[in-house]
Amino acid sequence: MSIRSSEIEAKWQERWYAARINEVEKDDRPKFMLIFAYPGVTGYLHVGHMRGFTYVDAIARFKRLEGYNVMFPVGTHATGNGAISLAARIARRDQKTIDYLCGNTCPVDMLESLKDPVRVVEFFNDVYVNQYWKRFGFMCDWRRFTSTVKPDYQKFIQWQFRKLMERGMLIQKPYYAPACVSHGPVAIDASETDIQCGGAAETVEYTLLKFKCGDMYLVAATLRPETVFGQTNFWVNPDADYVKVRVGQETWVVSEDAHFKLTYQLDDIEKISPVKGSELIGLRCLAPMVHREILTLPADFVDPDVGTGLVTSVPSDSPDDWISLRAVQEDDATLDRFGLDKAAVKAIRPVAIIEMKGWSDLPAVEVTERMGITAPGDPKLEEAKKLVYKDGFHTGKMNATAGEYAGLPVMEAKERMKQAMVASGEAAVMYDLSEQVTCRCGERVVVKKVNDQWFIDYANAEATAASKEQAKRMEIFPAEYYQNIHGVLDWFRERACVRQGNWIGTKFPFDEKWIIEAISDSTLYPIYYTISKYANEGSIRAEQMGEEFFDLVILDKGDASKVSASTGIDAELLRKIRDDVHYWYPLDLNLGGKEHLTVHFPAFLMNHVALLPREMWPRGIFVNWWVMGKGGKISKSKGGAQPIPGAAEEYGVDALRLYYAHIASPHADVDWDNEAVEGYTSRTEKMERTLLDLMSLDGEGSEVDGWMVSRMASRVVRVKEMMRTYDLRSMANEVYFEAFNDLRWYQRRGGCHAPTIRRVLDLLLPLMMPITPHTAEELWEASGHNDLLSARLLPELQEGEIDVSKERAEDYLRGMMDDANEILKVTGIRPAKMTLFTAAPWKHEVVSMAVFLHEKGELKVPALTKMVMSNETVRGRGKEASDFARKTAEDMMKRSPAEAKKLVQRFDELSFLRASREFLEKEYGCSIEVHEAGEPGIADPQNKARQAAPWRPAILVE
RNA sequence: GCGGGGGUAGCCAAGCUUGGCCAACGGCGCAGGACUUAAGAUUCUGUCCUUAGUGGUUCAAGGGUUCGAAUCCCUUCCCCCGCACCA
């Protein structure tokens, strides 16, 4: 099978691309432009990535069917260090990397050239285009392919940044970024591309509290500056190494490690002399903010590599402090050793400072008692700390001791107190990493202050407001994101947009030591697809694509002949490019994975809004969720996922496409499951086989033909409706499951009329084309067409093809058969004869009355009974009439009036059932009789006929 | 914490915006029948309980609104994801 399907796939792809139906130019038709957010070039992709890509192709193909001129371009994003680190790993002959490459589709003799990052990008660009996108039959205009490493693309990005600067969207300010001490900037992220370990580390902000002590300051680091009102003493690790350093005019004491880190963050810092921790014990120092003198005491828990290696003690709210304080108070030996004033130490008591719901006023004391912590170093302290900090931060309020801060929530007090202390010179700020991070080169990673960092000002009020406005007008899927994106835009702040270090990317036009980072050069780019073709074919060259070129073709600013004169580009060509840009733009749909929710999509929107005129702002966003591996994300770096070409071979491309479209809502994660995919392989095959079977039929017409055509025509209408919201799952369900069941039913009913079948195929195959294009083309050809289905339009429906009454009649038959099956199941009878009774005419009267009352909202059993009994003919039926009235009323009250109304539609049940007799006899293998209830002379020993109701015949099984 | 998503029958998974055609699409699995020498494929029937086609109890749990709720409101429990320089 797979061999055959691969052949078919190749055959049709060749024909599509040879006929160039994928290549699009501006014309008179309405246009539709859509993209998927281009993937980063980081190595081989896995089957999960094809999900979103496939959605875009299916949508693009459907839009073509609807008559749109559809541009679906693709590109790749190579900015960053992915290719560099991959090349480096190849260069140092890393076996894992080599296995990974060769285990995919990389030929061994390619390895040598892949030591060059540029070749890595080129190599994968080829893999993505040829082994993934073309392999899946995508209807992309390949001539427009672009990549962030291409010089013409980079000219575009530089132009974008010039425009950002013009709009005041670029700002410069200091920034604290992780950096290797020998390499410079590195990225800390879970995939650990730059680093050896510490991918989970976060940058944390410490407040440095300065304790005046003689002519120097002991500098403690804290994450909770709001607790200064509870300070009772100061902790020093007696065994740690400290140093005196000069910071500006002041002398600070911090740990050796802290001094090392601070040299990356303070401009004017100089080491003076080392100090032993033990020398610092027993001193009196002046606590900031509260201006109390407190004593420095020894504590082992103080880690010289965390913060400054000095800690202020707040035993009321810090379990560590409380436990250590108690320990030292009870430890006379230690007190003696350091010559401490025992009475003074033992007199120290915690000071309550924060009120929090569900806690006493000394939460640290409470939590340690509750958890049974008695000694320093207890591993449970970590949890205790978290418990108290979490509740304290979110629910706590400063109590009366906090002076002007009394009554403030901790959350607020924290920030205000920190700022007040910094302003008064009692505190400073220091950044550190929450855990040790080591660079690839083995050196330590620290937080480094960058003085002249550039940011894109996404907090810009005007751009934010305009973006939110635009978001309201856009089609955004899922609906939850439509609601949520406003919040995301509000929360979007300045973003560092350039970086230094060993990175692939575009040089920052205002200062070439900077490289524009990865998120920032992938926001406005969809518009570049309207231009890239000209650079790719060589009509324009990168060096001609300066500011005035883009100003003209994108912003329609300036004069074509002048620009022509200065760039050397033909004026006509310039006008043509400008017209192209304005024809294709705005972008109708940008589809990307959920990872883009708070990163790419808001930046994408804001850049468009900030830089382009309103009529070029984007119109749609579609977010798809992921395909997950068993027990987590399918990981590129960690492997375990099947290579895409292998999966295509094994399951068939159309089956995979159908799998993505149908397995679940696009807005939910899916677990990859071989068996599920196999199910779609067989579904595709079944569909194909069934249609081929039908094509071979050539018999008499019958009453089901009208039904069949009506069904299929209705489905065309429904699919169109579903695709208005890109609801591919419903569409797939309709085409590959519902319509498939129709076809089966048609055959079961003996349908075999060639003209009907031809019409059905003409209606159905176009609906299959977006999701399973290869199979659809193959069947299109088999059914006698010699054009390309992929270049077709949706068929026009003919007058009267949709006939609801025919569909209802078949439903009626199914309903009757369900009832019969139920009876056969319950009774276990093997039928020798079945008699069907349609309802007596007077019952239709009753149903009409019931519907009449229902529509007025007055349907109740007594009301209907009364009305029924006022009718001459019906009244004559006596108890039977009142029973039926009750049953009808009860039954109908469960339905909506609109639904109930269908019951009064007239339908000649008797003739229809009689016409279906032959079919039913075959189905049940017994003779079938059809009568109207009350018809004289019919044997009905069990009096079943009286159960007949309109649209529900009575059944007697014998 | 902030922000977001979710809990549906053996499993996967629709439905929830716009309450009534919902015992709840579809698929998988399972059981039985047909076809077949057999297997597979295909197809039909069934798959909460009960039952001559009826009735009962279900959509995390508990309340409420309504003639009527998986769908609306409130409360509780549980799960997942994002929080930025990482594509």
Coordinates of C-alpha atoms in Angstrom, one line a residue, chain A residues 356-790:
Chain A
M356 CA -1.8 37.0 57.0
K357 CA -5.0 35.1 56.7
G358 CA -5.0 31.8 58.4
W359 CA -1.7 32.4 60.2
S360 CA -0.6 33.6 63.6
D361 CA 1.4 36.8 63.7
L362 CA 4.6 34.8 63.7
P363 CA 4.2 32.5 60.8
A364 CA 7.8 31.2 60.8
V365 CA 7.4 30.0 64.4
E366 CA 4.0 28.5 63.5
V367 CA 5.1 26.6 60.4
T368 CA 8.3 25.2 62.0
E369 CA 6.3 23.9 64.9
R370 CA 3.6 22.4 62.6
M371 CA 6.2 20.7 60.4
G372 CA 8.3 19.5 63.4
I373 CA 11.4 21.4 62.3
T374 CA 13.8 21.9 65.2
A375 CA 17.3 22.1 63.9
P376 CA 19.1 24.2 61.2
G377 CA 19.7 22.2 58.1
D378 CA 16.4 20.3 58.2
P379 CA 15.5 19.6 54.5
K380 CA 11.9 20.5 55.3
L381 CA 12.9 24.1 55.8
E382 CA 12.8 24.7 52.1
E383 CA 9.2 23.8 51.9
A384 CA 8.3 25.7 55.1
K385 CA 9.9 28.8 53.5
K386 CA 7.9 28.4 50.4
L387 CA 4.7 28.0 52.3
V388 CA 5.2 31.1 54.4
Y389 CA 6.6 33.2 51.5
K390 CA 3.8 32.3 49.1
D391 CA 1.0 33.1 51.5
G392 CA 2.8 36.1 52.9
F393 CA 3.3 37.7 49.5
H394 CA -0.2 37.2 48.2
T395 CA -2.4 37.5 51.2
G396 CA -0.3 39.3 53.7
K397 CA -0.7 42.9 55.0
M398 CA 1.8 45.0 56.8
N399 CA 0.8 45.5 60.4
A400 CA 1.2 48.6 62.6
T401 CA 5.0 48.3 63.1
A402 CA 5.4 49.2 59.4
G403 CA 4.9 52.9 60.0
E404 CA 3.8 54.6 56.8
Y405 CA 3.5 51.2 55.1
A406 CA 1.1 49.8 57.7
G407 CA -2.0 48.3 56.2
L408 CA -0.5 47.9 52.7
P409 CA -0.6 44.5 51.0
V410 CA 2.8 42.8 51.1
M411 CA 2.8 42.8 47.3
E412 CA 2.7 46.5 47.2
A413 CA 4.8 47.3 50.2
K414 CA 7.6 45.2 48.9
E415 CA 8.1 47.4 45.8
R416 CA 7.6 50.7 47.6
M417 CA 9.9 49.9 50.5
K418 CA 12.6 48.7 48.1
Q419 CA 12.4 51.9 46.1
A420 CA 12.3 54.1 49.2
M421 CA 15.5 52.4 50.5
V422 CA 17.2 52.6 47.2
A423 CA 16.3 56.3 46.9
S424 CA 17.7 57.0 50.4
G425 CA 20.9 55.1 49.7
E426 CA 20.2 52.4 52.2
A427 CA 19.8 49.8 49.6
A428 CA 20.9 48.8 46.1
V429 CA 19.8 46.1 43.6
M430 CA 21.6 43.0 42.5
Y431 CA 20.6 40.4 40.0
D432 CA 21.6 36.7 40.3
L433 CA 20.6 33.4 38.8
S434 CA 18.4 31.1 40.8
E435 CA 20.8 28.2 40.2
Q436 CA 24.3 27.7 38.9
V437 CA 24.5 28.0 35.1
T438 CA 27.5 26.8 33.2
C439 CA 28.3 27.9 29.6
R440 CA 29.0 25.3 26.8
C441 CA 32.6 26.4 27.2
G442 CA 32.6 25.4 30.8
E443 CA 32.8 28.9 32.2
R444 CA 30.4 30.3 34.7
V445 CA 27.4 32.3 33.6
V446 CA 26.6 35.5 35.5
V447 CA 24.1 38.3 35.2
K448 CA 25.8 41.1 33.4
K449 CA 24.7 44.7 33.1
V450 CA 24.4 45.9 29.6
N451 CA 24.3 49.7 29.5
D452 CA 23.1 50.4 26.0
Q453 CA 20.6 47.7 25.3
W454 CA 18.0 48.4 22.6
F455 CA 14.4 47.5 23.1
I456 CA 11.3 47.6 21.0
D457 CA 8.8 49.5 23.0
Y458 CA 5.8 47.2 23.0
A459 CA 4.5 49.1 26.0
N460 CA 3.9 52.1 23.7
A461 CA 0.4 53.2 24.6
E462 CA -0.6 54.3 21.2
A463 CA 0.5 51.2 19.4
T464 CA -1.0 49.0 22.1
A465 CA -4.4 50.8 21.9
A466 CA -4.4 50.6 18.1
S467 CA -3.4 46.9 18.2
K468 CA -6.2 46.1 20.6
E469 CA -8.6 47.9 18.3
Q470 CA -7.4 45.9 15.4
A471 CA -7.6 42.6 17.3
K472 CA -11.3 43.3 17.8
R473 CA -11.8 43.5 14.1
M474 CA -9.8 40.4 13.4
E475 CA -10.8 36.8 13.0
I476 CA -8.9 35.1 15.7
F477 CA -9.2 31.4 16.5
P478 CA -9.8 29.9 19.0
A479 CA -12.3 32.3 20.4
E480 CA -10.6 32.1 23.8
Y481 CA -7.6 33.8 22.3
Y482 CA -9.7 36.4 20.6
Q483 CA -10.8 37.4 24.2
N484 CA -7.4 37.0 25.7
I485 CA -5.2 38.7 23.2
H486 CA -6.2 42.1 24.6
G487 CA -4.8 41.1 28.0
V488 CA -1.6 39.9 26.3
L489 CA -1.2 43.2 24.5
D490 CA -1.6 45.1 27.7
W491 CA 0.9 43.0 29.5
F492 CA 3.4 43.1 26.6
R493 CA 6.4 45.3 27.6
E494 CA 9.6 46.5 26.2
R495 CA 11.5 43.7 24.6
A496 CA 15.2 43.5 24.2
C497 CA 15.5 43.3 20.4
V498 CA 19.2 43.0 19.8
R499 CA 22.0 41.0 21.2
Q500 CA 25.7 40.5 21.0
G501 CA 27.5 37.2 20.7
N502 CA 27.9 34.5 18.2
W503 CA 24.6 34.7 16.5
I504 CA 23.1 34.4 13.0
G505 CA 20.9 37.3 12.2
T506 CA 20.6 40.8 10.7
K507 CA 22.9 43.6 11.8
F508 CA 21.2 46.3 13.7
P509 CA 21.3 49.3 11.3
F510 CA 22.1 51.9 13.9
D511 CA 25.0 50.1 15.5
E512 CA 26.4 47.1 13.8
K513 CA 27.9 45.5 16.9
W514 CA 24.4 44.3 17.6
I515 CA 22.5 41.5 15.9
I516 CA 18.8 41.7 15.8
E517 CA 17.4 38.8 17.9
A518 CA 15.1 36.1 16.9
I519 CA 11.7 37.2 17.8
S520 CA 12.2 40.7 16.6
D521 CA 13.1 39.9 13.0
S522 CA 10.1 37.7 12.5
T523 CA 7.2 40.0 13.0
L524 CA 6.5 41.9 9.8
Y525 CA 8.0 39.4 7.4
P526 CA 4.9 38.0 5.8
I527 CA 4.8 41.1 3.7
Y528 CA 8.2 40.3 2.4
Y529 CA 6.8 37.2 0.6
T530 CA 5.2 39.6 -1.8
I531 CA 8.7 40.9 -2.8
S532 CA 11.0 37.9 -2.3
K533 CA 10.1 36.4 -5.7
Y534 CA 11.8 39.3 -7.4
A535 CA 15.0 38.9 -5.4
N536 CA 15.0 35.2 -5.9
E537 CA 14.6 35.4 -9.6
G538 CA 17.4 38.0 -9.8
S539 CA 15.3 41.0 -11.0
I540 CA 16.5 43.0 -8.0
R541 CA 19.6 42.6 -5.9
A542 CA 20.0 43.0 -2.2
E543 CA 22.2 46.0 -2.5
Q544 CA 19.5 47.8 -4.4
M545 CA 17.0 47.3 -1.7
G546 CA 17.6 50.3 0.5
E547 CA 15.3 52.4 2.5
E548 CA 13.8 54.2 -0.4
F549 CA 13.1 51.0 -2.2
F550 CA 11.0 49.6 0.6
D551 CA 9.5 53.0 1.4
L552 CA 8.2 53.0 -2.2
V553 CA 6.9 49.5 -2.6
I554 CA 5.5 49.0 0.9
L555 CA 4.5 52.5 2.1
D556 CA 3.9 53.9 -1.4
K557 CA 6.2 56.8 -0.4
G558 CA 8.3 58.6 -3.0
D559 CA 8.4 58.5 -6.7
A560 CA 9.1 55.4 -8.8
S561 CA 11.2 57.1 -11.4
K562 CA 13.4 58.8 -8.7
V563 CA 13.8 55.6 -6.8
S564 CA 14.6 53.9 -10.1
A565 CA 17.3 56.5 -10.8
S566 CA 19.0 56.0 -7.5
T567 CA 18.6 52.2 -7.2
G568 CA 19.0 51.2 -10.8
I569 CA 15.8 49.2 -10.6
D570 CA 13.5 49.7 -13.6
A571 CA 10.7 52.1 -12.8
E572 CA 8.1 49.8 -14.2
L573 CA 9.3 46.9 -12.1
L574 CA 9.2 49.1 -9.1
R575 CA 5.6 49.9 -9.8
K576 CA 4.8 46.3 -10.4
I577 CA 6.3 45.3 -7.1
R578 CA 4.4 48.1 -5.3
D579 CA 1.2 46.9 -6.9
D580 CA 1.9 43.3 -5.9
V581 CA 2.5 44.3 -2.3
H582 CA -0.7 46.2 -2.2
Y583 CA -2.7 43.6 -3.9
W584 CA -1.7 40.7 -1.6
Y585 CA -1.5 42.6 1.6
P586 CA -3.0 42.6 4.2
L587 CA -2.3 39.1 5.4
D588 CA -5.6 37.2 5.7
L589 CA -4.4 34.5 8.1
N590 CA -1.4 33.8 10.1
L591 CA -1.3 30.3 11.7
G592 CA 1.1 29.3 14.4
G593 CA 1.4 26.9 17.3
K594 CA 0.4 27.8 20.8
E595 CA 4.0 28.6 21.7
H596 CA 3.4 31.9 19.8
L597 CA 0.4 33.0 21.9
T598 CA 2.4 35.4 24.1
V599 CA 5.4 35.9 22.0
H600 CA 5.1 36.0 18.2
F601 CA 1.4 36.9 17.7
P602 CA 1.3 40.0 19.7
A603 CA 4.6 41.2 18.3
F604 CA 3.4 40.4 14.8
L605 CA 0.3 42.4 15.3
M606 CA 2.0 45.4 17.0
N607 CA 4.7 45.7 14.3
H608 CA 2.1 45.7 11.6
V609 CA 0.0 48.3 13.4
A610 CA 3.0 50.5 14.3
L611 CA 4.6 50.5 10.8
L612 CA 1.9 50.0 8.2
P613 CA -1.1 52.0 7.2
R614 CA -4.4 50.7 8.6
E615 CA -5.6 49.0 5.4
M616 CA -2.5 46.7 5.6
W617 CA -3.1 45.4 9.2
P618 CA -3.6 41.7 9.5
R619 CA -7.0 40.1 9.4
G620 CA -6.7 36.7 11.0
I621 CA -4.8 34.6 13.5
F622 CA -5.2 30.9 13.9
V623 CA -3.5 29.1 16.8
N624 CA -3.0 25.4 16.7
W625 CA -2.1 23.2 19.7
W626 CA 0.5 20.4 19.6
V627 CA 1.0 16.8 18.8
M628 CA 2.6 15.4 21.9
G629 CA 4.7 12.3 22.4
K630 CA 3.7 9.7 24.9
G631 CA 4.5 11.3 28.2
G632 CA 5.4 14.8 27.0
K633 CA 6.3 17.0 24.1
I634 CA 7.8 15.3 21.1
S635 CA 11.3 16.8 21.3
K636 CA 13.5 17.7 18.5
S637 CA 16.6 17.6 20.6
K638 CA 15.7 14.5 22.6
G639 CA 14.5 12.5 19.7
G640 CA 12.0 9.7 19.9
A641 CA 9.9 11.0 17.1
Q642 CA 9.5 9.4 13.7
P643 CA 11.2 11.3 10.9
I644 CA 8.6 12.9 8.6
P645 CA 9.6 11.2 5.3
G646 CA 9.4 7.8 7.1
A647 CA 5.9 8.5 8.4
A648 CA 4.8 9.6 5.0
E649 CA 6.1 6.4 3.6
E650 CA 4.6 4.3 6.3
Y651 CA 1.1 5.8 6.6
G652 CA 0.6 7.7 3.4
V653 CA 0.6 11.5 3.2
D654 CA -3.2 11.7 2.7
A655 CA -3.8 9.6 5.8
L656 CA -1.5 11.8 7.8
R657 CA -3.2 14.9 6.5
L658 CA -6.6 13.4 7.4
Y659 CA -5.2 12.5 10.8
Y660 CA -4.2 16.1 11.6
A661 CA -7.5 17.4 10.3
H662 CA -9.7 15.0 12.1
I663 CA -8.1 13.6 15.2
A664 CA -9.2 16.4 17.5
S665 CA -10.0 20.1 17.7
P666 CA -7.1 22.1 16.4
H667 CA -7.1 23.9 19.7
A668 CA -6.3 20.9 21.8
D669 CA -3.1 18.9 22.3
V670 CA -3.1 15.4 20.8
D671 CA -1.0 12.4 21.8
W672 CA 0.7 10.8 18.8
D673 CA -0.5 7.3 18.5
N674 CA 0.5 4.9 15.8
E675 CA -2.7 3.0 15.9
A676 CA -4.8 6.1 15.5
V677 CA -2.8 7.1 12.4
E678 CA -3.2 3.6 11.0
G679 CA -6.9 4.1 11.4
Y680 CA -6.8 7.0 9.1
T681 CA -4.7 5.1 6.6
S682 CA -7.5 2.5 6.4
R683 CA -10.1 5.2 6.4
T684 CA -8.5 6.8 3.3
E685 CA -8.3 3.4 1.6
K686 CA -11.9 2.5 2.4
M687 CA -13.0 5.8 1.0
E688 CA -11.1 5.2 -2.1
R689 CA -12.3 1.6 -2.5
T690 CA -15.9 2.6 -1.9
L691 CA -15.8 5.3 -4.6
L692 CA -14.1 3.0 -7.1
D693 CA -16.8 0.4 -6.4
L694 CA -19.5 3.0 -7.1
M695 CA -17.9 4.1 -10.3
S696 CA -18.1 0.5 -11.6
L697 CA -21.9 0.5 -11.2
D698 CA -24.4 1.1 -13.9
G699 CA -28.0 0.2 -13.2
E700 CA -31.5 1.4 -12.9
G701 CA -32.4 4.6 -11.1
S702 CA -34.6 4.4 -8.0
E703 CA -36.1 6.5 -5.2
V704 CA -32.8 6.7 -3.3
D705 CA -31.0 8.5 -6.1
G706 CA -32.7 11.8 -5.3
W707 CA -31.9 11.3 -1.7
M708 CA -28.2 10.6 -2.5
V709 CA -27.7 13.7 -4.6
S710 CA -29.6 15.8 -2.1
R711 CA -27.5 14.5 0.8
M712 CA -24.3 15.3 -1.1
A713 CA -25.4 18.7 -2.2
S714 CA -26.4 19.5 1.4
R715 CA -22.9 18.5 2.5
V716 CA -21.4 20.9 0.1
V717 CA -23.4 23.7 1.6
R718 CA -22.5 22.6 5.1
V719 CA -18.8 22.2 4.4
K720 CA -18.7 25.8 3.0
E721 CA -20.3 27.0 6.2
M722 CA -17.8 25.1 8.4
M723 CA -14.9 26.4 6.5
R724 CA -15.9 29.9 7.1
T725 CA -14.4 29.4 10.5
Y726 CA -11.7 27.1 9.2
D727 CA -13.3 24.2 11.0
L728 CA -11.3 21.5 9.4
R729 CA -12.3 18.9 11.9
S730 CA -16.0 19.2 11.2
M731 CA -15.3 19.3 7.5
A732 CA -13.3 16.1 7.7
N733 CA -16.0 14.5 9.7
E734 CA -18.6 15.5 7.2
V735 CA -16.6 14.3 4.2
Y736 CA -14.8 11.2 5.3
F737 CA -17.3 9.9 7.8
E738 CA -20.8 11.3 7.3
A739 CA -20.7 11.3 3.5
F740 CA -19.0 8.0 3.6
N741 CA -21.9 6.6 5.5
D742 CA -24.3 8.1 3.0
L743 CA -22.5 6.2 0.2
R744 CA -22.7 3.0 2.1
W745 CA -26.4 3.5 2.7
Y746 CA -26.9 4.3 -0.9
Q747 CA -25.4 1.0 -1.9
R748 CA -27.3 -0.9 0.8
R749 CA -30.5 0.6 -0.6
G750 CA -29.5 -0.8 -4.0
G751 CA -28.4 2.5 -5.5
C752 CA -26.5 1.9 -8.7
H753 CA -27.5 4.7 -11.1
A754 CA -24.5 5.9 -13.0
P755 CA -25.6 9.5 -13.6
T756 CA -26.3 9.8 -9.9
I757 CA -22.9 8.4 -9.0
R758 CA -21.2 10.7 -11.5
R759 CA -22.9 13.7 -9.9
V760 CA -22.0 12.5 -6.4
L761 CA -18.4 12.2 -7.3
D762 CA -18.4 15.7 -8.8
L763 CA -19.8 17.0 -5.6
L764 CA -17.7 14.9 -3.2
L765 CA -14.2 14.8 -4.7
P766 CA -13.7 18.6 -4.6
L767 CA -14.5 18.4 -0.9
M768 CA -11.9 15.7 -0.4
M769 CA -9.2 17.7 -2.3
P770 CA -8.2 20.1 0.5
I771 CA -7.4 17.3 3.0
T772 CA -6.5 14.3 0.9
P773 CA -5.5 15.9 -2.4
H774 CA -3.6 13.0 -3.9
T775 CA -6.4 10.5 -3.4
A776 CA -8.9 13.0 -4.6
E777 CA -7.0 13.6 -7.8
E778 CA -6.5 9.9 -8.4
L779 CA -10.3 9.4 -8.1
W780 CA -11.0 12.5 -10.2
E781 CA -9.0 11.0 -12.9
A782 CA -10.5 7.6 -12.5
S783 CA -14.0 9.1 -12.8
G784 CA -13.1 10.3 -16.2
H785 CA -11.8 13.8 -15.8
N786 CA -8.6 14.8 -17.5
D787 CA -8.0 18.1 -15.7
L788 CA -6.5 18.8 -12.3
L789 CA -9.0 18.8 -9.5
S790 CA -6.6 21.0 -7.5

